[in-house]
Amino acid sequence: MAAEPQQPPPGARMTLRKLTPPPALCGFLLLLVLIFAVSYAVGSAAGPVAPGIHGTSGGGSGSDGSGGGGMEDMHGGGAG
């Protein structure tokens, strides 16, 4: 006598189906990851946008003595 394979009850199949995301969502997320990966690769290949510009974490004045150029310079005065 051959043993028949056990079939899961219908309720278990519906629970498994509810836990998995729809295929359209999986495809969208895969496309989103692919677009970001290609964008990152193109940006890395292009290099820095403005290599001569440095961040403002260095301190107060620049090397030419012109100052920082912050918001206080726009209003015509510093501390006063």
PDB file of C-alpha atoms in Angstrom, residues 4-55:
ATOM      1  CA  GLU A   4      -0.308   9.335   0.269  1.00  0.00           C
ATOM      2  CA  PRO A   5       1.471  12.667   0.858  1.00  0.00           C
ATOM      3  CA  GLN A   6      -0.030  14.811   3.561  1.00  0.00           C
ATOM      4  CA  GLN A   7      -1.870  17.858   2.251  1.00  0.00           C
ATOM      5  CA  PRO A   8      -1.828  20.926   4.484  1.00  0.00           C
ATOM      6  CA  PRO A   9      -5.239  22.085   5.628  1.00  0.00           C
ATOM      7  CA  PRO A  10      -6.781  24.933   3.564  1.00  0.00           C
ATOM      8  CA  GLY A  11      -6.387  27.408   6.430  1.00  0.00           C
ATOM      9  CA  ALA A  12      -2.603  26.923   6.533  1.00  0.00           C
ATOM     10  CA  ARG A  13      -2.272  27.686   2.834  1.00  0.00           C
ATOM     11  CA  MET A  14      -4.206  30.962   3.195  1.00  0.00           C
ATOM     12  CA  THR A  15      -2.045  32.005   6.168  1.00  0.00           C
ATOM     13  CA  LEU A  16       1.129  31.433   4.145  1.00  0.00           C
ATOM     14  CA  ARG A  17      -0.310  33.390   1.230  1.00  0.00           C
ATOM     15  CA  LYS A  18      -1.203  36.320   3.503  1.00  0.00           C
ATOM     16  CA  LEU A  19       2.368  36.516   4.838  1.00  0.00           C
ATOM     17  CA  THR A  20       4.055  36.760   1.441  1.00  0.00           C
ATOM     18  CA  PRO A  21       4.039  40.146  -0.306  1.00  0.00           C
ATOM     19  CA  PRO A  22       2.389  40.420  -3.709  1.00  0.00           C
ATOM     20  CA  PRO A  23       4.658  39.837  -6.731  1.00  0.00           C
ATOM     21  CA  ALA A  24       4.115  43.404  -7.965  1.00  0.00           C
ATOM     22  CA  LEU A  25       5.547  44.787  -4.705  1.00  0.00           C
ATOM     23  CA  CYS A  26       8.569  42.486  -4.942  1.00  0.00           C
ATOM     24  CA  GLY A  27       9.163  43.592  -8.521  1.00  0.00           C
ATOM     25  CA  PHE A  28       8.872  47.260  -7.579  1.00  0.00           C
ATOM     26  CA  LEU A  29      11.344  46.898  -4.715  1.00  0.00           C
ATOM     27  CA  LEU A  30      13.766  45.025  -6.957  1.00  0.00           C
ATOM     28  CA  LEU A  31      13.507  47.770  -9.581  1.00  0.00           C
ATOM     29  CA  LEU A  32      14.060  50.430  -6.909  1.00  0.00           C
ATOM     30  CA  VAL A  33      17.205  48.691  -5.636  1.00  0.00           C
ATOM     31  CA  LEU A  34      18.470  48.306  -9.198  1.00  0.00           C
ATOM     32  CA  ILE A  35      17.936  52.009  -9.974  1.00  0.00           C
ATOM     33  CA  PHE A  36      19.779  53.083  -6.806  1.00  0.00           C
ATOM     34  CA  ALA A  37      22.651  50.686  -7.549  1.00  0.00           C
ATOM     35  CA  VAL A  38      23.053  52.022 -11.100  1.00  0.00           C
ATOM     36  CA  SER A  39      22.824  55.602  -9.839  1.00  0.00           C
ATOM     37  CA  TYR A  40      25.518  54.954  -7.233  1.00  0.00           C
ATOM     38  CA  ALA A  41      27.784  53.315  -9.826  1.00  0.00           C
ATOM     39  CA  VAL A  42      27.406  56.237 -12.235  1.00  0.00           C
ATOM     40  CA  GLY A  43      28.081  58.743  -9.449  1.00  0.00           C
ATOM     41  CA  SER A  44      31.185  56.868  -8.350  1.00  0.00           C
ATOM     42  CA  ALA A  45      32.481  56.731 -11.909  1.00  0.00           C
ATOM     43  CA  ALA A  46      31.868  60.465 -12.445  1.00  0.00           C
ATOM     44  CA  GLY A  47      33.894  61.425  -9.390  1.00  0.00           C
ATOM     45  CA  PRO A  48      33.467  64.484  -7.191  1.00  0.00           C
ATOM     46  CA  VAL A  49      31.377  67.340  -8.541  1.00  0.00           C
ATOM     47  CA  ALA A  50      33.628  70.159  -7.359  1.00  0.00           C
ATOM     48  CA  PRO A  51      37.023  68.831  -6.240  1.00  0.00           C
ATOM     49  CA  GLY A  52      38.332  72.273  -5.180  1.00  0.00           C
ATOM     50  CA  ILE A  53      35.579  72.967  -2.661  1.00  0.00           C
ATOM     51  CA  HIS A  54      36.260  71.916   0.926  1.00  0.00           C
ATOM     52  CA  GLY A  55      33.872  71.553   3.828  1.00  0.00           C
TER      53      GLY A  55
END
